[in-house]
Amino acid sequence: MPLLLFMQSYAGALALICIHFLVSGMNIPMAQKMNRTLCSAFEQGKILENIGICTQVSFVRYMQGRRTLGKDPKLFIKDLWFEKVPVRIYQPKAPSASQRRGVVFFHGGGWIFGSLETHEELCRFLARESESVVVSVGYRLAPEHKYPAAYEDCLNTTLHFLQHLQHYGVDPARVTVCGDSAGGNLAAAVSQTLAGSSDLPRLRAQILIYPGLQALDFNLPSYQQNRGVPLLFRERAAFYMLQYLNGNAAKLEEVLEGSHIPVDVKLKYRKWVSPDNIPEEFKVRGYKPRVLLDCTTEVYETVKRFCEPNLCPLLAEDTVIQQLPESFILTCEYDVLRDDGLLYKKRLEDNGVPVTWYHLQDGFHGIINSFNSDWFSFPAGKRGLENIVNFLRSL
C-alpha cells in the first residue's frame, strides 16, 4: 500500500482511538485529555517507525498538518518563497487609508514539529483582528536540519520582508516579529540580531508567546513544578533543544540534571539565569534549590553552543538587550517555560526596554493554539490571544 494511503487509513484509526480517550476520560482536566491525544499520536508513530513504515517524526507531522481551512472572506492568502524559505502571507481585503502593520510569525513545535498549516488559524485571526499583514514562516525543522538552520531561515525571511515592505503595503515603522514556544525563541533571536542594524527599518516590537530562551538550567522553579504537566514535559523541553542543536538527544540526562555546563560558565550567567531572579510568588507551589554540578569536557563539547544567544537569547549581552524594541511576553502558570519568560522580562526591564507582560494564571503550554478548536477550546487561550491583538493594535 502506498505510504500516503497507509497513513491516511492509519490516521482514521488513530482518530477513533483519540475519540475513545476523550469519551472515556471526561472526568480528566481538558489539558490532560489533549495530552492523551498527543501522546497517542506519538505512540502510534513509534509503532510505525518500529515496523519500518515511516519515522515517528514524519507521522506526527502528517497528523498535525491534516486539517485544512477554506477560503477566508476577509483575507487574501498567498503562498510564496522568501530567500528559498516557504512563507504564507495574510493580507486584509478591506481597504486601508494608510499603510498596515506587518507581523512576521514563527510557529512553535520544538523546532521539530509545526508548519504553515498548524498555525494557519492563529495567523488568520491575527491578520483579521489586528488588521495587519502577517507573514508566516515555514522554516526548516530538526533533526534533519540542525541549528542554526531554523534561525537562519527566520532571519533571512525577516530581512527579505523588511526590504520589500512597500510591495505589501506595510508601514516600515510598524513591523513586529512574533512567535510561540520555539517560535518565540526564534523571534527573540532575530530581534537581537536586527537590534543594531542601521540600514533597515527598525523593528517596532517583539511578541514572545511562552518562549523557550535558555538551556543552562532545566531545574528552575517552573521546570520543577510543571515537570509532568501537559502539553510540554520538562524532559521533552530538553529533548527538543538537543534535537535542534545536535540532531539527536545524546546527553539528555546530563542536561536534565545540570551536569552539562561547567560551573564557571554557570556562574558567569547566573546574574541572568537564576532562581533568585524569579519572584517569590512563583515558588509557592514548590521549589527545591539544586547544587551546582560540574561537567566533563566531553559532555560540554557536545552542548557548548547552548551559550550562543542565537540559540539561547536569554544569554545576550546587556549592550544587545538595551537596543531591543518594545516587547510583549505571554507566560502561563502551568508551563515549564514560564520562568524563561519571567527571566527575560526582568532582563528587558532592567535594560530600559518597555515590556507588556500578560500571565495566564490558568494557562498551560500550547493553550493559544486551542483558542478556536473544535475539540478543545479554552477561555484562557482566547483571552491571551485577544491581549496580543490589543497590543498589536496599539502599535
PDB file of N, CA and C in Angstrom, residues 160-232:
ATOM      1  N   HIS A 160      14.239  39.827   4.146  1.00  0.00           N
ATOM      2  CA  HIS A 160      13.576  39.976   2.841  1.00  0.00           C
ATOM      3  C   HIS A 160      12.314  40.828   2.970  1.00  0.00           C
ATOM      4  N   PHE A 161      11.524  40.548   3.987  1.00  0.00           N
ATOM      5  CA  PHE A 161      10.289  41.300   4.191  1.00  0.00           C
ATOM      6  C   PHE A 161      10.584  42.768   4.453  1.00  0.00           C
ATOM      7  N   LEU A 162      11.562  43.041   5.303  1.00  0.00           N
ATOM      8  CA  LEU A 162      11.915  44.424   5.622  1.00  0.00           C
ATOM      9  C   LEU A 162      12.400  45.182   4.387  1.00  0.00           C
ATOM     10  N   GLN A 163      12.990  44.461   3.450  1.00  0.00           N
ATOM     11  CA  GLN A 163      13.497  45.093   2.232  1.00  0.00           C
ATOM     12  C   GLN A 163      12.414  45.290   1.171  1.00  0.00           C
ATOM     13  N   HIS A 164      11.238  44.687   1.375  1.00  0.00           N
ATOM     14  CA  HIS A 164      10.173  44.764   0.364  1.00  0.00           C
ATOM     15  C   HIS A 164       8.825  45.158   0.979  1.00  0.00           C
ATOM     16  N   LEU A 165       8.848  45.943   2.020  1.00  0.00           N
ATOM     17  CA  LEU A 165       7.617  46.313   2.724  1.00  0.00           C
ATOM     18  C   LEU A 165       6.636  47.060   1.830  1.00  0.00           C
ATOM     19  N   GLN A 166       7.163  47.907   0.960  1.00  0.00           N
ATOM     20  CA  GLN A 166       6.293  48.719   0.108  1.00  0.00           C
ATOM     21  C   GLN A 166       5.414  47.841  -0.782  1.00  0.00           C
ATOM     22  N   HIS A 167       5.956  46.702  -1.195  1.00  0.00           N
ATOM     23  CA  HIS A 167       5.213  45.793  -2.074  1.00  0.00           C
ATOM     24  C   HIS A 167       3.967  45.241  -1.389  1.00  0.00           C
ATOM     25  N   TYR A 168       4.011  45.160  -0.054  1.00  0.00           N
ATOM     26  CA  TYR A 168       2.891  44.581   0.698  1.00  0.00           C
ATOM     27  C   TYR A 168       2.080  45.637   1.447  1.00  0.00           C
ATOM     28  N   GLY A 169       2.377  46.897   1.182  1.00  0.00           N
ATOM     29  CA  GLY A 169       1.624  47.972   1.811  1.00  0.00           C
ATOM     30  C   GLY A 169       1.829  48.064   3.307  1.00  0.00           C
ATOM     31  N   VAL A 170       3.048  47.770   3.765  1.00  0.00           N
ATOM     32  CA  VAL A 170       3.345  47.746   5.199  1.00  0.00           C
ATOM     33  C   VAL A 170       4.143  48.977   5.604  1.00  0.00           C
ATOM     34  N   ASP A 171       3.768  49.541   6.713  1.00  0.00           N
ATOM     35  CA  ASP A 171       4.437  50.706   7.287  1.00  0.00           C
ATOM     36  C   ASP A 171       5.800  50.280   7.841  1.00  0.00           C
ATOM     37  N   PRO A 172       6.911  50.836   7.347  1.00  0.00           N
ATOM     38  CA  PRO A 172       8.241  50.460   7.833  1.00  0.00           C
ATOM     39  C   PRO A 172       8.437  50.710   9.328  1.00  0.00           C
ATOM     40  N   ALA A 173       7.626  51.580   9.903  1.00  0.00           N
ATOM     41  CA  ALA A 173       7.765  51.898  11.327  1.00  0.00           C
ATOM     42  C   ALA A 173       6.925  50.989  12.214  1.00  0.00           C
ATOM     43  N   ARG A 174       6.212  50.006  11.608  1.00  0.00           N
ATOM     44  CA  ARG A 174       5.319  49.173  12.414  1.00  0.00           C
ATOM     45  C   ARG A 174       5.439  47.686  12.052  1.00  0.00           C
ATOM     46  N   VAL A 175       6.654  47.179  12.090  1.00  0.00           N
ATOM     47  CA  VAL A 175       6.891  45.760  11.816  1.00  0.00           C
ATOM     48  C   VAL A 175       7.255  45.052  13.114  1.00  0.00           C
ATOM     49  N   THR A 176       6.587  43.945  13.369  1.00  0.00           N
ATOM     50  CA  THR A 176       6.768  43.174  14.603  1.00  0.00           C
ATOM     51  C   THR A 176       7.156  41.742  14.266  1.00  0.00           C
ATOM     52  N   VAL A 177       8.038  41.152  15.072  1.00  0.00           N
ATOM     53  CA  VAL A 177       8.293  39.713  14.979  1.00  0.00           C
ATOM     54  C   VAL A 177       7.550  39.042  16.122  1.00  0.00           C
ATOM     55  N   CYS A 178       7.018  37.860  15.847  1.00  0.00           N
ATOM     56  CA  CYS A 178       6.157  37.180  16.812  1.00  0.00           C
ATOM     57  C   CYS A 178       6.352  35.681  16.687  1.00  0.00           C
ATOM     58  N   GLY A 179       6.248  34.967  17.811  1.00  0.00           N
ATOM     59  CA  GLY A 179       6.338  33.516  17.755  1.00  0.00           C
ATOM     60  C   GLY A 179       5.898  32.888  19.056  1.00  0.00           C
ATOM     61  N   ASP A 180       5.479  31.626  18.964  1.00  0.00           N
ATOM     62  CA  ASP A 180       5.075  30.888  20.160  1.00  0.00           C
ATOM     63  C   ASP A 180       6.043  29.742  20.410  1.00  0.00           C
ATOM     64  N   SER A 181       6.407  29.545  21.688  1.00  0.00           N
ATOM     65  CA  SER A 181       7.269  28.442  22.104  1.00  0.00           C
ATOM     66  C   SER A 181       8.622  28.523  21.388  1.00  0.00           C
ATOM     67  N   ALA A 182       8.975  27.506  20.586  1.00  0.00           N
ATOM     68  CA  ALA A 182      10.224  27.576  19.828  1.00  0.00           C
ATOM     69  C   ALA A 182      10.217  28.777  18.897  1.00  0.00           C
ATOM     70  N   GLY A 183       9.034  29.134  18.396  1.00  0.00           N
ATOM     71  CA  GLY A 183       8.919  30.329  17.561  1.00  0.00           C
ATOM     72  C   GLY A 183       9.211  31.599  18.336  1.00  0.00           C
ATOM     73  N   GLY A 184       8.890  31.601  19.636  1.00  0.00           N
ATOM     74  CA  GLY A 184       9.239  32.732  20.485  1.00  0.00           C
ATOM     75  C   GLY A 184      10.741  32.849  20.648  1.00  0.00           C
ATOM     76  N   ASN A 185      11.406  31.707  20.757  1.00  0.00           N
ATOM     77  CA  ASN A 185      12.868  31.674  20.791  1.00  0.00           C
ATOM     78  C   ASN A 185      13.435  32.301  19.521  1.00  0.00           C
ATOM     79  N   LEU A 186      12.901  31.902  18.380  1.00  0.00           N
ATOM     80  CA  LEU A 186      13.394  32.402  17.098  1.00  0.00           C
ATOM     81  C   LEU A 186      13.108  33.890  16.933  1.00  0.00           C
ATOM     82  N   ALA A 187      11.940  34.333  17.393  1.00  0.00           N
ATOM     83  CA  ALA A 187      11.608  35.755  17.318  1.00  0.00           C
ATOM     84  C   ALA A 187      12.570  36.581  18.162  1.00  0.00           C
ATOM     85  N   ALA A 188      12.893  36.086  19.356  1.00  0.00           N
ATOM     86  CA  ALA A 188      13.825  36.803  20.227  1.00  0.00           C
ATOM     87  C   ALA A 188      15.213  36.866  19.601  1.00  0.00           C
ATOM     88  N   ALA A 189      15.653  35.758  19.002  1.00  0.00           N
ATOM     89  CA  ALA A 189      16.979  35.717  18.386  1.00  0.00           C
ATOM     90  C   ALA A 189      17.056  36.653  17.181  1.00  0.00           C
ATOM     91  N   VAL A 190      16.028  36.647  16.348  1.00  0.00           N
ATOM     92  CA  VAL A 190      16.003  37.534  15.183  1.00  0.00           C
ATOM     93  C   VAL A 190      15.975  38.992  15.627  1.00  0.00           C
ATOM     94  N   SER A 191      15.189  39.287  16.637  1.00  0.00           N
ATOM     95  CA  SER A 191      15.097  40.652  17.146  1.00  0.00           C
ATOM     96  C   SER A 191      16.449  41.139  17.652  1.00  0.00           C
ATOM     97  N   GLN A 192      17.178  40.265  18.338  1.00  0.00           N
ATOM     98  CA  GLN A 192      18.502  40.638  18.832  1.00  0.00           C
ATOM     99  C   GLN A 192      19.468  40.899  17.683  1.00  0.00           C
ATOM    100  N   THR A 193      19.425  40.054  16.670  1.00  0.00           N
ATOM    101  CA  THR A 193      20.330  40.205  15.533  1.00  0.00           C
ATOM    102  C   THR A 193      20.091  41.520  14.802  1.00  0.00           C
ATOM    103  N   LEU A 194      18.834  41.911  14.697  1.00  0.00           N
ATOM    104  CA  LEU A 194      18.489  43.127  13.958  1.00  0.00           C
ATOM    105  C   LEU A 194      18.584  44.389  14.806  1.00  0.00           C
ATOM    106  N   ALA A 195      18.807  44.219  16.103  1.00  0.00           N
ATOM    107  CA  ALA A 195      18.765  45.367  17.018  1.00  0.00           C
ATOM    108  C   ALA A 195      19.770  46.447  16.650  1.00  0.00           C
ATOM    109  N   GLY A 196      20.935  46.051  16.189  1.00  0.00           N
ATOM    110  CA  GLY A 196      21.961  47.042  15.890  1.00  0.00           C
ATOM    111  C   GLY A 196      22.034  47.439  14.432  1.00  0.00           C
ATOM    112  N   SER A 197      21.078  46.975  13.625  1.00  0.00           N
ATOM    113  CA  SER A 197      21.113  47.263  12.190  1.00  0.00           C
ATOM    114  C   SER A 197      20.671  48.695  11.913  1.00  0.00           C
ATOM    115  N   SER A 198      21.433  49.380  11.074  1.00  0.00           N
ATOM    116  CA  SER A 198      21.112  50.780  10.762  1.00  0.00           C
ATOM    117  C   SER A 198      20.632  50.965   9.328  1.00  0.00           C
ATOM    118  N   ASP A 199      20.763  49.932   8.494  1.00  0.00           N
ATOM    119  CA  ASP A 199      20.401  50.067   7.081  1.00  0.00           C
ATOM    120  C   ASP A 199      19.039  49.469   6.751  1.00  0.00           C
ATOM    121  N   LEU A 200      18.284  49.072   7.782  1.00  0.00           N
ATOM    122  CA  LEU A 200      16.957  48.502   7.593  1.00  0.00           C
ATOM    123  C   LEU A 200      15.975  49.165   8.556  1.00  0.00           C
ATOM    124  N   PRO A 201      14.677  49.102   8.247  1.00  0.00           N
ATOM    125  CA  PRO A 201      13.694  49.619   9.212  1.00  0.00           C
ATOM    126  C   PRO A 201      13.846  48.918  10.558  1.00  0.00           C
ATOM    127  N   ARG A 202      13.788  49.670  11.623  1.00  0.00           N
ATOM    128  CA  ARG A 202      13.904  49.105  12.962  1.00  0.00           C
ATOM    129  C   ARG A 202      12.603  48.398  13.333  1.00  0.00           C
ATOM    130  N   LEU A 203      12.725  47.225  13.942  1.00  0.00           N
ATOM    131  CA  LEU A 203      11.532  46.514  14.394  1.00  0.00           C
ATOM    132  C   LEU A 203      10.785  47.366  15.410  1.00  0.00           C
ATOM    133  N   ARG A 204       9.468  47.400  15.273  1.00  0.00           N
ATOM    134  CA  ARG A 204       8.643  48.164  16.215  1.00  0.00           C
ATOM    135  C   ARG A 204       8.449  47.415  17.517  1.00  0.00           C
ATOM    136  N   ALA A 205       8.342  46.077  17.448  1.00  0.00           N
ATOM    137  CA  ALA A 205       8.073  45.299  18.661  1.00  0.00           C
ATOM    138  C   ALA A 205       8.423  43.834  18.435  1.00  0.00           C
ATOM    139  N   GLN A 206       8.487  43.110  19.540  1.00  0.00           N
ATOM    140  CA  GLN A 206       8.597  41.654  19.501  1.00  0.00           C
ATOM    141  C   GLN A 206       7.533  41.078  20.433  1.00  0.00           C
ATOM    142  N   ILE A 207       6.887  40.003  19.984  1.00  0.00           N
ATOM    143  CA  ILE A 207       5.859  39.328  20.772  1.00  0.00           C
ATOM    144  C   ILE A 207       6.320  37.901  21.015  1.00  0.00           C
ATOM    145  N   LEU A 208       6.546  37.569  22.266  1.00  0.00           N
ATOM    146  CA  LEU A 208       7.077  36.259  22.640  1.00  0.00           C
ATOM    147  C   LEU A 208       6.023  35.519  23.451  1.00  0.00           C
ATOM    148  N   ILE A 209       5.485  34.451  22.873  1.00  0.00           N
ATOM    149  CA  ILE A 209       4.410  33.675  23.490  1.00  0.00           C
ATOM    150  C   ILE A 209       5.005  32.422  24.110  1.00  0.00           C
ATOM    151  N   TYR A 210       4.953  32.319  25.417  1.00  0.00           N
ATOM    152  CA  TYR A 210       5.618  31.263  26.206  1.00  0.00           C
ATOM    153  C   TYR A 210       6.888  30.745  25.525  1.00  0.00           C
ATOM    154  N   PRO A 211       7.908  31.635  25.426  1.00  0.00           N
ATOM    155  CA  PRO A 211       9.130  31.266  24.704  1.00  0.00           C
ATOM    156  C   PRO A 211      10.075  30.408  25.540  1.00  0.00           C
ATOM    157  N   GLY A 212      10.847  29.572  24.847  1.00  0.00           N
ATOM    158  CA  GLY A 212      11.966  28.864  25.472  1.00  0.00           C
ATOM    159  C   GLY A 212      13.233  29.618  25.135  1.00  0.00           C
ATOM    160  N   LEU A 213      13.943  30.120  26.138  1.00  0.00           N
ATOM    161  CA  LEU A 213      15.013  31.074  25.879  1.00  0.00           C
ATOM    162  C   LEU A 213      16.371  30.673  26.423  1.00  0.00           C
ATOM    163  N   GLN A 214      16.464  29.518  27.079  1.00  0.00           N
ATOM    164  CA  GLN A 214      17.753  29.106  27.630  1.00  0.00           C
ATOM    165  C   GLN A 214      17.793  27.593  27.794  1.00  0.00           C
ATOM    166  N   ALA A 215      19.026  27.057  27.874  1.00  0.00           N
ATOM    167  CA  ALA A 215      19.208  25.613  28.064  1.00  0.00           C
ATOM    168  C   ALA A 215      20.278  25.333  29.106  1.00  0.00           C
ATOM    169  N   LEU A 216      20.538  26.328  29.961  1.00  0.00           N
ATOM    170  CA  LEU A 216      21.527  26.140  31.014  1.00  0.00           C
ATOM    171  C   LEU A 216      20.942  25.469  32.238  1.00  0.00           C
ATOM    172  N   ASP A 217      19.668  25.743  32.536  1.00  0.00           N
ATOM    173  CA  ASP A 217      19.076  25.262  33.785  1.00  0.00           C
ATOM    174  C   ASP A 217      17.654  24.767  33.553  1.00  0.00           C
ATOM    175  N   PHE A 218      17.502  23.445  33.570  1.00  0.00           N
ATOM    176  CA  PHE A 218      16.179  22.832  33.457  1.00  0.00           C
ATOM    177  C   PHE A 218      15.630  22.445  34.831  1.00  0.00           C
ATOM    178  N   ASN A 219      16.137  23.140  35.864  1.00  0.00           N
ATOM    179  CA  ASN A 219      15.659  22.905  37.224  1.00  0.00           C
ATOM    180  C   ASN A 219      15.198  24.190  37.898  1.00  0.00           C
ATOM    181  N   LEU A 220      14.892  25.198  37.111  1.00  0.00           N
ATOM    182  CA  LEU A 220      14.276  26.405  37.648  1.00  0.00           C
ATOM    183  C   LEU A 220      12.916  26.049  38.241  1.00  0.00           C
ATOM    184  N   PRO A 221      12.343  26.910  39.075  1.00  0.00           N
ATOM    185  CA  PRO A 221      11.071  26.566  39.727  1.00  0.00           C
ATOM    186  C   PRO A 221       9.995  26.047  38.782  1.00  0.00           C
ATOM    187  N   SER A 222       9.807  26.695  37.637  1.00  0.00           N
ATOM    188  CA  SER A 222       8.729  26.255  36.738  1.00  0.00           C
ATOM    189  C   SER A 222       8.999  24.878  36.155  1.00  0.00           C
ATOM    190  N   TYR A 223      10.266  24.542  35.960  1.00  0.00           N
ATOM    191  CA  TYR A 223      10.594  23.214  35.434  1.00  0.00           C
ATOM    192  C   TYR A 223      10.327  22.142  36.482  1.00  0.00           C
ATOM    193  N   GLN A 224      10.553  22.470  37.739  1.00  0.00           N
ATOM    194  CA  GLN A 224      10.261  21.513  38.811  1.00  0.00           C
ATOM    195  C   GLN A 224       8.756  21.381  39.029  1.00  0.00           C
ATOM    196  N   GLN A 225       8.076  22.495  39.109  1.00  0.00           N
ATOM    197  CA  GLN A 225       6.641  22.482  39.419  1.00  0.00           C
ATOM    198  C   GLN A 225       5.810  21.836  38.314  1.00  0.00           C
ATOM    199  N   ASN A 226       6.214  22.044  37.079  1.00  0.00           N
ATOM    200  CA  ASN A 226       5.394  21.612  35.941  1.00  0.00           C
ATOM    201  C   ASN A 226       6.049  20.499  35.136  1.00  0.00           C
ATOM    202  N   ARG A 227       6.922  19.751  35.762  1.00  0.00           N
ATOM    203  CA  ARG A 227       7.711  18.752  35.044  1.00  0.00           C
ATOM    204  C   ARG A 227       6.840  17.717  34.332  1.00  0.00           C
ATOM    205  N   GLY A 228       5.655  17.429  34.866  1.00  0.00           N
ATOM    206  CA  GLY A 228       4.780  16.441  34.250  1.00  0.00           C
ATOM    207  C   GLY A 228       3.468  17.010  33.760  1.00  0.00           C
ATOM    208  N   VAL A 229       3.428  18.329  33.558  1.00  0.00           N
ATOM    209  CA  VAL A 229       2.187  18.983  33.138  1.00  0.00           C
ATOM    210  C   VAL A 229       2.131  19.065  31.612  1.00  0.00           C
ATOM    211  N   PRO A 230       1.037  18.619  30.996  1.00  0.00           N
ATOM    212  CA  PRO A 230       0.897  18.746  29.549  1.00  0.00           C
ATOM    213  C   PRO A 230       0.795  20.228  29.164  1.00  0.00           C
ATOM    214  N   LEU A 231       1.157  20.601  28.012  1.00  0.00           N
ATOM    215  CA  LEU A 231       1.494  19.730  26.907  1.00  0.00           C
ATOM    216  C   LEU A 231       3.008  19.607  26.721  1.00  0.00           C
ATOM    217  N   LEU A 232       3.794  20.250  27.561  1.00  0.00           N
ATOM    218  CA  LEU A 232       5.242  20.191  27.421  1.00  0.00           C
ATOM    219  C   LEU A 232       5.861  19.736  28.731  1.00  0.00           C
TER     220      LEU A 232
END
